[in-house]
Amino acid sequence: MKIGVLCYPTHGGSGVVASELSIGLAERGHEVHIVSYATPFRLHGFHPNMFVHEVGFATYPLLKYPPYALALATKLVDLAETFHIELFHAHYAMPHATSAYLAKQILKSQDIKTVTTLHGTDITLVGADASFQKVIKFAIEESDGVTAVSEYLRKRTIEEFGIRREIRVINNFIDPGRPAQSRYVSLRETYAPNGEKILMHASNFRPVKRTDDVIRIFARVQEIVPSRLILIGEGPQIRETQQLVADLNLSDKVHFIGEQDQLEPLFSCADLFLLPSEQESFGLTALEAMNCSVPVIATDIGGLPELVANGETGYLFPIGETEKMAEAAAGLLLDHERHRRFGRKARERAVRDFNASRIIPQYEAFYQEVLQS
Ligand code: GMT
């Protein structure tokens, strides 16, 4: 198949899924054209079947808000005509599904199909805003195929947008070989030289991630178990989070290491992953931690219960229950046998249920269905 993939290039789950899927599809012999405003950070290495096309556009003083959706649609039309693309796959509804729809209308005689994958905040937060909702609903309804990354997100889309069409659930996925390939990072020697436990959190530091809760959980855990906290990522809440660390006198125990392209080398040194989000349609970072045999302490919201088996691969609690999360975390860290068992089960679950070798063929089969419809 010849597939055009529309995605965001920045550190974020939808871009990771789009990139890893593109690599997997190219390895399976499909021709993949990735279209974005910059090269997605996860696209490592060269593959003869994979091409990246950056969307550029003219600016003009009248255009206070550059019309990216239109420039993207124009780029899609050019690419479809040049490379005979059969299907556009829009990751994150906004504005990608709308641009794909527009390109399809312009390319009528070429009979291009469109697939939209809903990732989370495109439905639960941004897309639900009244300023965008009607266009998002239209673009979802007009896509030839729609997928959601969890059963939760599928149901939420139906409720939020009143959509009646079929939405196929295709989960996020991991490469089980990645942790073993990860280069050794001497994190323990650097951050935990006296055998302290290492807790980790990775996110884009948006309000939905509740990074203050991460700090509050850690503040309590380190009173019970000698430990360190490593925070991966960047985003709007980072200053506030750094301030809380300083206010709680934890600066020597909490390390902000910024955005990282590959998480496995870091997760392979972690004892526990914290994800106390307010919203999480799936929780790809939690899955990536589980792939590295790391148990997860998270909230029992969104798609997280579809991923984290409560009491088996981690623990789930209501939003904001930082005290309970801390107690569970400390208890697990102190019980070596249980901690090892949870880590083993986490890895088993990641490899069994969310293996790229199982999930990528689901996308391939879905494309085939859509192309034949
Ligand atoms: O987590 C984010 O805010 C980034 C966002 C994205 O679209 O880049 O992630 C969403 O998509 C991921 C991949 O499908 C999911 O695993 C995340 O749970 C989801 N984030 C939220 O729903 C908040």
PDB file of C-alpha atoms in Angstrom, residues 172-299:
ATOM      1  CA  ASN A 172      -1.063   1.725  21.455  1.00  0.00           C
ATOM      2  CA  PHE A 173       1.816  -0.727  21.108  1.00  0.00           C
ATOM      3  CA  ILE A 174       5.464  -1.394  22.004  1.00  0.00           C
ATOM      4  CA  ASP A 175       8.441  -3.151  20.470  1.00  0.00           C
ATOM      5  CA  PRO A 176       9.362  -5.873  22.993  1.00  0.00           C
ATOM      6  CA  GLY A 177      12.938  -5.968  21.674  1.00  0.00           C
ATOM      7  CA  ARG A 178      13.616  -2.329  22.528  1.00  0.00           C
ATOM      8  CA  PRO A 179      14.497  -2.652  26.263  1.00  0.00           C
ATOM      9  CA  ALA A 180      17.231  -5.212  25.535  1.00  0.00           C
ATOM     10  CA  GLN A 181      18.672  -3.027  22.762  1.00  0.00           C
ATOM     11  CA  SER A 182      18.752   0.032  25.022  1.00  0.00           C
ATOM     12  CA  ARG A 183      22.224   1.301  25.587  1.00  0.00           C
ATOM     13  CA  TYR A 184      23.251   1.143  29.208  1.00  0.00           C
ATOM     14  CA  VAL A 185      22.799   4.433  31.027  1.00  0.00           C
ATOM     15  CA  SER A 186      24.465   4.584  34.425  1.00  0.00           C
ATOM     16  CA  LEU A 187      21.498   6.367  35.956  1.00  0.00           C
ATOM     17  CA  ARG A 188      21.778   4.492  39.211  1.00  0.00           C
ATOM     18  CA  GLU A 189      25.391   5.553  39.718  1.00  0.00           C
ATOM     19  CA  THR A 190      24.547   9.152  38.820  1.00  0.00           C
ATOM     20  CA  TYR A 191      21.245   9.667  40.620  1.00  0.00           C
ATOM     21  CA  ALA A 192      21.027   6.878  43.183  1.00  0.00           C
ATOM     22  CA  PRO A 193      24.618   6.134  44.240  1.00  0.00           C
ATOM     23  CA  ASN A 194      23.590   4.768  47.640  1.00  0.00           C
ATOM     24  CA  GLY A 195      21.121   2.215  46.333  1.00  0.00           C
ATOM     25  CA  GLU A 196      18.084   4.500  46.525  1.00  0.00           C
ATOM     26  CA  LYS A 197      14.964   3.447  44.580  1.00  0.00           C
ATOM     27  CA  ILE A 198      14.266   5.329  41.340  1.00  0.00           C
ATOM     28  CA  LEU A 199      10.761   6.620  40.573  1.00  0.00           C
ATOM     29  CA  MET A 200      10.051   8.100  37.148  1.00  0.00           C
ATOM     30  CA  HIS A 201       7.478  10.213  35.372  1.00  0.00           C
ATOM     31  CA  ALA A 202       7.485  11.215  31.700  1.00  0.00           C
ATOM     32  CA  SER A 203       5.033  13.625  30.100  1.00  0.00           C
ATOM     33  CA  ASN A 204       4.541  16.892  28.279  1.00  0.00           C
ATOM     34  CA  PHE A 205       3.908  18.678  31.619  1.00  0.00           C
ATOM     35  CA  ARG A 206       0.413  19.836  30.658  1.00  0.00           C
ATOM     36  CA  PRO A 207      -2.190  20.453  33.407  1.00  0.00           C
ATOM     37  CA  VAL A 208      -3.920  17.100  32.634  1.00  0.00           C
ATOM     38  CA  LYS A 209      -0.770  15.276  33.767  1.00  0.00           C
ATOM     39  CA  ARG A 210      -1.048  16.634  37.335  1.00  0.00           C
ATOM     40  CA  THR A 211       2.719  16.805  37.739  1.00  0.00           C
ATOM     41  CA  ASP A 212       2.248  18.437  41.158  1.00  0.00           C
ATOM     42  CA  ASP A 213       0.692  15.162  42.270  1.00  0.00           C
ATOM     43  CA  VAL A 214       3.808  13.342  41.052  1.00  0.00           C
ATOM     44  CA  ILE A 215       5.864  15.526  43.405  1.00  0.00           C
ATOM     45  CA  ARG A 216       3.447  15.076  46.314  1.00  0.00           C
ATOM     46  CA  ILE A 217       3.496  11.286  45.884  1.00  0.00           C
ATOM     47  CA  PHE A 218       7.284  11.305  45.811  1.00  0.00           C
ATOM     48  CA  ALA A 219       7.517  13.646  48.817  1.00  0.00           C
ATOM     49  CA  ARG A 220       5.741  11.026  50.919  1.00  0.00           C
ATOM     50  CA  VAL A 221       7.491   7.978  49.401  1.00  0.00           C
ATOM     51  CA  GLN A 222      10.987   9.334  50.112  1.00  0.00           C
ATOM     52  CA  GLU A 223      10.061   9.715  53.794  1.00  0.00           C
ATOM     53  CA  ILE A 224       9.470   5.945  53.921  1.00  0.00           C
ATOM     54  CA  VAL A 225      11.941   4.558  51.349  1.00  0.00           C
ATOM     55  CA  PRO A 226      15.270   6.184  50.362  1.00  0.00           C
ATOM     56  CA  SER A 227      14.515   7.205  46.781  1.00  0.00           C
ATOM     57  CA  ARG A 228      15.032   9.613  43.898  1.00  0.00           C
ATOM     58  CA  LEU A 229      12.586  10.968  41.326  1.00  0.00           C
ATOM     59  CA  ILE A 230      13.500  11.475  37.667  1.00  0.00           C
ATOM     60  CA  LEU A 231      11.186  13.655  35.582  1.00  0.00           C
ATOM     61  CA  ILE A 232      11.359  13.392  31.795  1.00  0.00           C
ATOM     62  CA  GLY A 233       9.796  15.983  29.494  1.00  0.00           C
ATOM     63  CA  GLU A 234       9.027  19.660  29.130  1.00  0.00           C
ATOM     64  CA  GLY A 235       5.855  21.713  29.066  1.00  0.00           C
ATOM     65  CA  PRO A 236       3.760  24.552  30.447  1.00  0.00           C
ATOM     66  CA  GLN A 237       3.623  23.271  34.054  1.00  0.00           C
ATOM     67  CA  ILE A 238       7.345  22.738  34.447  1.00  0.00           C
ATOM     68  CA  ARG A 239       8.104  25.982  36.321  1.00  0.00           C
ATOM     69  CA  GLU A 240       5.261  25.376  38.777  1.00  0.00           C
ATOM     70  CA  THR A 241       6.445  21.819  39.321  1.00  0.00           C
ATOM     71  CA  GLN A 242      10.042  22.968  39.877  1.00  0.00           C
ATOM     72  CA  GLN A 243       8.782  25.531  42.379  1.00  0.00           C
ATOM     73  CA  LEU A 244       6.899  22.868  44.332  1.00  0.00           C
ATOM     74  CA  VAL A 245      10.053  20.729  44.448  1.00  0.00           C
ATOM     75  CA  ALA A 246      11.964  23.697  45.862  1.00  0.00           C
ATOM     76  CA  ASP A 247       9.182  24.544  48.355  1.00  0.00           C
ATOM     77  CA  LEU A 248       9.213  20.964  49.666  1.00  0.00           C
ATOM     78  CA  ASN A 249      13.035  20.980  49.963  1.00  0.00           C
ATOM     79  CA  LEU A 250      13.360  18.100  47.543  1.00  0.00           C
ATOM     80  CA  SER A 251      15.739  19.673  45.035  1.00  0.00           C
ATOM     81  CA  ASP A 252      18.585  17.254  45.829  1.00  0.00           C
ATOM     82  CA  LYS A 253      16.320  14.250  45.256  1.00  0.00           C
ATOM     83  CA  VAL A 254      14.331  15.291  42.174  1.00  0.00           C
ATOM     84  CA  HIS A 255      15.988  15.496  38.774  1.00  0.00           C
ATOM     85  CA  PHE A 256      14.459  17.187  35.729  1.00  0.00           C
ATOM     86  CA  ILE A 257      16.187  15.721  32.685  1.00  0.00           C
ATOM     87  CA  GLY A 258      14.150  17.338  29.894  1.00  0.00           C
ATOM     88  CA  GLU A 259      12.766  15.812  26.694  1.00  0.00           C
ATOM     89  CA  GLN A 260      14.244  12.479  25.679  1.00  0.00           C
ATOM     90  CA  ASP A 261      13.731  10.766  22.317  1.00  0.00           C
ATOM     91  CA  GLN A 262      14.056   7.209  23.605  1.00  0.00           C
ATOM     92  CA  LEU A 263      12.571   6.244  26.946  1.00  0.00           C
ATOM     93  CA  GLU A 264      13.653   2.607  27.238  1.00  0.00           C
ATOM     94  CA  PRO A 265      17.258   3.315  28.314  1.00  0.00           C
ATOM     95  CA  LEU A 266      15.847   5.399  31.169  1.00  0.00           C
ATOM     96  CA  PHE A 267      12.915   3.172  32.088  1.00  0.00           C
ATOM     97  CA  SER A 268      15.279   0.205  32.229  1.00  0.00           C
ATOM     98  CA  CYS A 269      16.795   1.878  35.334  1.00  0.00           C
ATOM     99  CA  ALA A 270      13.436   2.659  37.017  1.00  0.00           C
ATOM    100  CA  ASP A 271      11.778   0.896  39.960  1.00  0.00           C
ATOM    101  CA  LEU A 272       8.370   2.548  39.573  1.00  0.00           C
ATOM    102  CA  PHE A 273       6.528   4.734  37.051  1.00  0.00           C
ATOM    103  CA  LEU A 274       4.049   7.400  38.215  1.00  0.00           C
ATOM    104  CA  LEU A 275       1.175   8.619  36.019  1.00  0.00           C
ATOM    105  CA  PRO A 276      -1.447  10.391  38.184  1.00  0.00           C
ATOM    106  CA  SER A 277      -3.156  12.046  35.172  1.00  0.00           C
ATOM    107  CA  GLU A 278      -6.562  13.689  35.177  1.00  0.00           C
ATOM    108  CA  GLN A 279      -7.151  12.409  31.644  1.00  0.00           C
ATOM    109  CA  GLU A 280      -5.404   9.651  29.754  1.00  0.00           C
ATOM    110  CA  SER A 281      -7.049   7.973  26.804  1.00  0.00           C
ATOM    111  CA  PHE A 282      -4.538   5.126  26.920  1.00  0.00           C
ATOM    112  CA  GLY A 283      -1.240   6.031  28.624  1.00  0.00           C
ATOM    113  CA  LEU A 284       1.527   5.137  26.171  1.00  0.00           C
ATOM    114  CA  THR A 285       4.339   6.104  28.574  1.00  0.00           C
ATOM    115  CA  ALA A 286       2.928   3.689  31.162  1.00  0.00           C
ATOM    116  CA  LEU A 287       2.955   0.937  28.538  1.00  0.00           C
ATOM    117  CA  GLU A 288       6.550   1.797  27.611  1.00  0.00           C
ATOM    118  CA  ALA A 289       7.485   1.527  31.307  1.00  0.00           C
ATOM    119  CA  MET A 290       5.710  -1.842  31.575  1.00  0.00           C
ATOM    120  CA  ASN A 291       7.653  -3.040  28.532  1.00  0.00           C
ATOM    121  CA  CYS A 292      10.775  -2.372  30.628  1.00  0.00           C
ATOM    122  CA  SER A 293       9.336  -4.458  33.539  1.00  0.00           C
ATOM    123  CA  VAL A 294       8.437  -1.371  35.586  1.00  0.00           C
ATOM    124  CA  PRO A 295       5.214  -1.425  37.662  1.00  0.00           C
ATOM    125  CA  VAL A 296       2.924   1.608  37.335  1.00  0.00           C
ATOM    126  CA  ILE A 297       1.080   3.705  39.931  1.00  0.00           C
ATOM    127  CA  ALA A 298      -1.631   5.680  38.134  1.00  0.00           C
ATOM    128  CA  THR A 299      -5.158   7.045  38.266  1.00  0.00           C
TER     129      THR A 299
END
